CSV table of C-alpha atoms in Angstrom, one decimal:
chain,number,residue,atom,x,y,z
G,213,MET,CA,-66.8,91.7,-32.6
G,214,ARG,CA,-65.0,88.4,-32.2
G,215,THR,CA,-63.4,86.5,-35.0
G,216,ILE,CA,-62.0,83.0,-34.6
G,217,TYR,CA,-59.9,81.3,-37.3
G,218,ALA,CA,-59.9,77.5,-36.7
G,219,VAL,CA,-56.9,76.0,-38.5
G,220,THR,CA,-56.2,72.3,-39.1
G,221,HIS,CA,-52.5,71.5,-39.1
G,222,THR,CA,-50.9,71.1,-42.5
G,223,GLU,CA,-49.4,68.0,-44.1
G,224,ALA,CA,-47.5,65.8,-41.6
G,225,THR,CA,-45.3,62.8,-42.0
G,226,HIS,CA,-47.9,60.3,-40.9
G,227,HIS,CA,-50.1,61.4,-43.9
G,228,VAL,CA,-47.4,60.6,-46.4
G,229,ASP,CA,-46.3,57.4,-44.6
G,230,LYS,CA,-50.0,56.3,-44.4
G,231,LEU,CA,-49.8,55.8,-40.6
G,232,VAL,CA,-52.5,56.4,-38.0
G,233,GLY,CA,-52.3,59.8,-36.5
G,234,GLY,CA,-54.2,60.5,-33.3
G,235,TRP,CA,-51.7,61.3,-30.6
G,236,TYR,CA,-48.8,59.9,-32.6
G,237,ASP,CA,-46.4,62.8,-32.6
G,238,SER,CA,-45.6,63.2,-36.3
G,239,GLN,CA,-44.1,66.4,-37.6
G,240,LEU,CA,-44.7,68.5,-40.7
G,241,THR,CA,-43.3,67.6,-44.1
G,242,PRO,CA,-41.5,70.3,-46.2
G,243,ALA,CA,-44.9,70.9,-48.0
G,244,GLY,CA,-46.6,71.1,-44.6
G,245,ARG,CA,-44.1,73.8,-43.5
G,246,ARG,CA,-44.7,75.8,-46.7
G,247,ASP,CA,-48.4,75.6,-46.3
G,248,ALA,CA,-48.2,76.6,-42.6
G,249,ALA,CA,-46.2,79.7,-43.7
G,250,ALA,CA,-49.0,80.4,-46.2
G,251,ILE,CA,-51.6,80.3,-43.5
G,252,GLY,CA,-49.5,82.7,-41.5
G,253,ARG,CA,-49.4,85.2,-44.4
G,254,VAL,CA,-53.2,84.9,-45.1
G,255,LEU,CA,-54.0,85.6,-41.4
G,256,ARG,CA,-51.5,88.4,-41.2
G,257,ALA,CA,-53.3,90.0,-44.2
G,258,GLU,CA,-56.8,89.4,-42.6
G,259,ILE,CA,-56.0,90.7,-39.1
G,260,PRO,CA,-55.4,94.5,-38.6
G,261,GLU,CA,-52.1,95.6,-37.3
G,262,GLY,CA,-52.3,96.3,-33.6
G,263,ALA,CA,-55.4,94.1,-33.0
G,264,ASP,CA,-55.7,91.9,-29.9
G,265,VAL,CA,-54.7,88.4,-31.1
G,266,GLU,CA,-54.2,85.0,-29.5
G,267,VAL,CA,-52.9,81.8,-31.1
G,268,ILE,CA,-54.0,78.7,-29.2
G,269,SER,CA,-52.7,75.3,-30.3
G,270,SER,CA,-52.9,71.6,-29.7
G,271,ASP,CA,-49.6,70.5,-28.1
G,272,LEU,CA,-48.9,67.8,-30.6
G,273,LEU,CA,-45.8,68.6,-32.7
G,274,ARG,CA,-47.5,68.9,-36.1
G,275,ALA,CA,-50.0,71.4,-34.7
G,276,GLN,CA,-47.3,73.3,-32.7
G,277,GLN,CA,-45.2,73.6,-35.9
G,278,THR,CA,-48.2,75.0,-37.8
G,279,ALA,CA,-49.0,77.4,-35.0
G,280,GLU,CA,-45.4,78.6,-34.8
G,281,LYS,CA,-45.6,79.8,-38.4
G,282,VAL,CA,-48.8,81.7,-37.7
G,283,SER,CA,-47.5,83.2,-34.4
G,284,ASP,CA,-44.3,84.3,-36.1
G,285,ALA,CA,-46.3,86.1,-38.8
G,286,LEU,CA,-48.5,87.8,-36.1
G,287,GLY,CA,-45.7,88.5,-33.6
G,288,VAL,CA,-47.3,86.7,-30.7
G,289,THR,CA,-46.5,83.6,-28.6
G,290,THR,CA,-48.4,80.4,-29.0
G,291,ILE,CA,-50.6,79.2,-26.1
G,292,MET,CA,-50.5,75.4,-25.8
G,293,ASP,CA,-53.6,73.4,-24.8
G,294,ARG,CA,-53.5,69.6,-25.0
G,295,ARG,CA,-57.3,69.5,-24.9
G,296,LEU,CA,-57.2,70.6,-28.6
G,297,ARG,CA,-55.4,67.3,-29.6
G,298,GLU,CA,-56.8,64.9,-32.2
G,299,LYS,CA,-58.9,62.0,-31.0
G,300,SER,CA,-56.7,59.3,-29.6
G,301,TYR,CA,-56.6,55.9,-31.4
G,302,GLY,CA,-54.7,54.3,-28.6
G,303,GLU,CA,-52.7,51.2,-29.7
G,304,ALA,CA,-53.3,52.0,-33.4
G,305,GLU,CA,-51.3,55.2,-33.3
G,306,GLY,CA,-48.2,55.2,-35.5
G,307,ARG,CA,-49.2,51.9,-37.0
G,308,PRO,CA,-50.1,51.5,-40.7
G,309,GLN,CA,-53.6,52.8,-41.5
G,310,GLN,CA,-54.4,49.3,-42.9
G,311,TRP,CA,-53.8,47.8,-39.4
G,312,LEU,CA,-56.5,50.1,-38.0
G,313,ASP,CA,-58.9,49.6,-40.9
G,314,ARG,CA,-58.9,45.8,-40.3
G,315,ARG,CA,-59.7,46.2,-36.6
G,316,PHE,CA,-61.9,49.3,-36.5
G,317,VAL,CA,-65.4,48.8,-35.1
G,318,PRO,CA,-67.7,51.4,-36.7
G,319,PRO,CA,-70.3,53.1,-34.6
G,320,PRO,CA,-73.9,52.1,-34.8
G,321,ALA,CA,-76.4,54.2,-36.8
G,322,THR,CA,-78.4,54.8,-33.7
G,323,GLY,CA,-77.9,54.3,-30.0
G,324,ASP,CA,-74.8,55.4,-27.9
G,325,ARG,CA,-72.5,56.8,-30.6
G,326,MET,CA,-70.7,59.0,-28.2
G,327,GLY,CA,-69.7,56.2,-25.9
G,328,HIS,CA,-69.0,53.7,-28.6
G,329,TYR,CA,-65.8,51.7,-28.3
G,330,GLU,CA,-64.0,51.4,-31.7
G,331,GLY,CA,-61.8,48.4,-30.7
G,332,MET,CA,-58.5,50.1,-30.0
G,333,ARG,CA,-57.0,49.6,-26.5
G,334,GLY,CA,-56.3,53.0,-25.0
G,335,GLY,CA,-58.2,55.0,-27.5
G,336,GLU,CA,-60.8,57.7,-26.8
G,337,THR,CA,-64.5,57.5,-27.5
G,338,ARG,CA,-66.0,60.3,-29.6
G,339,GLY,CA,-67.6,61.6,-26.4
G,340,GLU,CA,-64.3,61.8,-24.5
G,341,CYS,CA,-62.7,63.8,-27.4
G,342,ALA,CA,-65.7,66.1,-27.6
G,343,GLN,CA,-65.8,66.7,-23.9
G,344,ARG,CA,-62.2,67.9,-23.7
G,345,VAL,CA,-62.5,70.1,-26.8
G,346,TYR,CA,-65.7,71.7,-25.4
G,347,ALA,CA,-63.9,72.4,-22.1
G,348,ALA,CA,-61.1,74.1,-24.0
G,349,MET,CA,-63.5,76.1,-26.1
G,350,ALA,CA,-65.3,77.3,-23.0
G,351,GLU,CA,-62.1,78.8,-21.6
G,352,ILE,CA,-61.0,80.3,-24.9
G,353,LEU,CA,-64.4,82.0,-25.4
G,354,ALA,CA,-64.4,83.3,-21.8
G,355,ARG,CA,-61.4,85.4,-22.6
G,356,ASP,CA,-62.0,88.9,-24.1
G,357,CYS,CA,-60.0,88.8,-27.3
G,358,GLU,CA,-61.0,90.2,-30.7
G,359,TYR,CA,-59.1,87.7,-32.8
G,360,GLN,CA,-58.3,84.1,-31.8
G,361,ILE,CA,-56.6,81.5,-33.9
G,362,ILE,CA,-57.1,77.9,-32.8
G,363,VAL,CA,-54.8,75.3,-34.4
G,364,THR,CA,-56.1,71.8,-34.1
G,365,HIS,CA,-56.8,68.6,-36.0
G,366,GLY,CA,-59.3,67.3,-38.5
G,367,PHE,CA,-61.5,65.2,-36.2
G,368,ALA,CA,-61.3,67.7,-33.3
G,369,LEU,CA,-62.3,70.6,-35.6
G,370,THR,CA,-65.9,69.3,-35.7
G,371,PHE,CA,-66.2,70.0,-31.9
G,372,VAL,CA,-64.5,73.4,-32.2
G,373,VAL,CA,-67.2,74.5,-34.6
G,374,ALA,CA,-70.0,72.7,-32.7
G,375,ALA,CA,-69.0,74.5,-29.5
G,376,TRP,CA,-68.9,77.8,-31.3
G,377,ILE,CA,-72.5,77.4,-32.5
G,378,LYS,CA,-73.6,76.3,-29.0
G,379,MET,CA,-74.6,72.8,-30.2
G,380,PRO,CA,-75.7,70.9,-27.1
G,381,PHE,CA,-73.3,68.1,-26.1
G,382,ALA,CA,-76.1,65.5,-26.3
G,383,ALA,CA,-76.6,66.4,-30.0
G,384,LEU,CA,-73.0,65.6,-31.0
G,385,GLY,CA,-73.4,61.9,-31.8
G,386,SER,CA,-73.6,62.3,-35.6
G,387,VAL,CA,-72.3,65.7,-36.5
G,388,SER,CA,-69.2,66.0,-38.7
G,389,PHE,CA,-67.6,69.0,-40.4
G,390,ARG,CA,-65.2,67.4,-42.9
G,391,VAL,CA,-62.2,69.6,-43.7
G,392,ARG,CA,-58.7,69.1,-45.3
G,393,SER,CA,-55.4,69.4,-43.5
G,394,GLY,CA,-54.2,73.0,-43.6
G,395,SER,CA,-57.7,74.5,-43.8
G,396,ILE,CA,-59.0,77.7,-42.3
G,397,THR,CA,-62.5,77.9,-40.9
G,398,THR,CA,-63.7,81.4,-40.1
G,399,LEU,CA,-66.1,82.0,-37.2
G,400,ARG,CA,-67.5,85.4,-36.2
G,401,GLU,CA,-69.8,86.9,-33.6
G,402,ASP,CA,-71.2,90.3,-34.3
G,403,ASP,CA,-71.6,93.0,-31.7
G,404,PHE,CA,-75.3,93.9,-32.6
G,405,TYR,CA,-77.2,90.6,-32.9
G,406,HIS,CA,-74.5,88.5,-31.2
G,407,ASN,CA,-75.1,85.8,-33.8
G,408,ARG,CA,-72.4,83.1,-34.0
G,409,GLN,CA,-71.6,82.9,-37.7
G,410,VAL,CA,-69.7,80.3,-39.7
G,411,LEU,CA,-68.4,82.5,-42.5
G,412,SER,CA,-66.3,79.8,-44.2
G,413,LEU,CA,-65.6,76.1,-43.5
G,414,GLY,CA,-62.4,74.4,-44.4
G,415,ASP,CA,-61.1,77.0,-46.8
G,416,THR,CA,-57.9,75.8,-48.7
G,417,ARG,CA,-57.5,78.4,-51.4
G,418,HIS,CA,-54.2,79.4,-49.8
G,419,LEU,CA,-52.7,75.9,-50.2
G,420,GLY,CA,-50.3,75.0,-53.1
G,421,SER,CA,-51.4,72.4,-55.6
C-alpha cells in the first residue's frame, strides 16, 4: 500500500503583505512556522515508526521551511524538486496583489485554457505548470516507497491530485482542487484493487485558529 500526503506550505509573508506569490521567494511567518510544526506532529502520529518515508518539496523557501518541520519530525532529509513550485506569475511576482488584479486576463470558458496567456510577461501558462508537476509526479510514483510527503503550493496541488488519479493531461483545462495554505490532502493506493483513492482533500483541522 502507498500513502501520499500532499501538503501545501503554511502562511508566508506574501500572504500577510498581500503580495503576489508564484516564484517570489517569501518565507514563513511565525504563525506559518507553528502550523508547519503542527503538520509534522500530525504526520508523525499517522506514519508508523520504522516505515519507509520520503519528503519531497518545492525548492521555494516557504515550501522548504514547511518541509523541514515535517522532515525533522520524521527524522528524514528533504528531497528538493523545483518542478513542484507554484505557477509562475512572471513580472507580477512580489508586487501588490492589486497590481496583478488590474492586469490579469482571465481564461476563456472554452477553447485553449491550458495555453492561455494571462498578461504577465515571464509568467507560466496553466499547461506549463501542469506539465512540470506531472513530470515530477511520474518520478515520485515510480519509486517504491510506502509513505511519501509532497510539499507544494495551492495552485500546483491541483496537478498533484490530478496526476495521482491519472487524469489525462488533455482534461486538465478546467479542473481545480481548492485548498487552504497549510492543508494536508491524503492519497492512498490499496494493494488489492490498486485503486487510487483521495481519502481527504485540504484537511486543516490541525491548524490553529
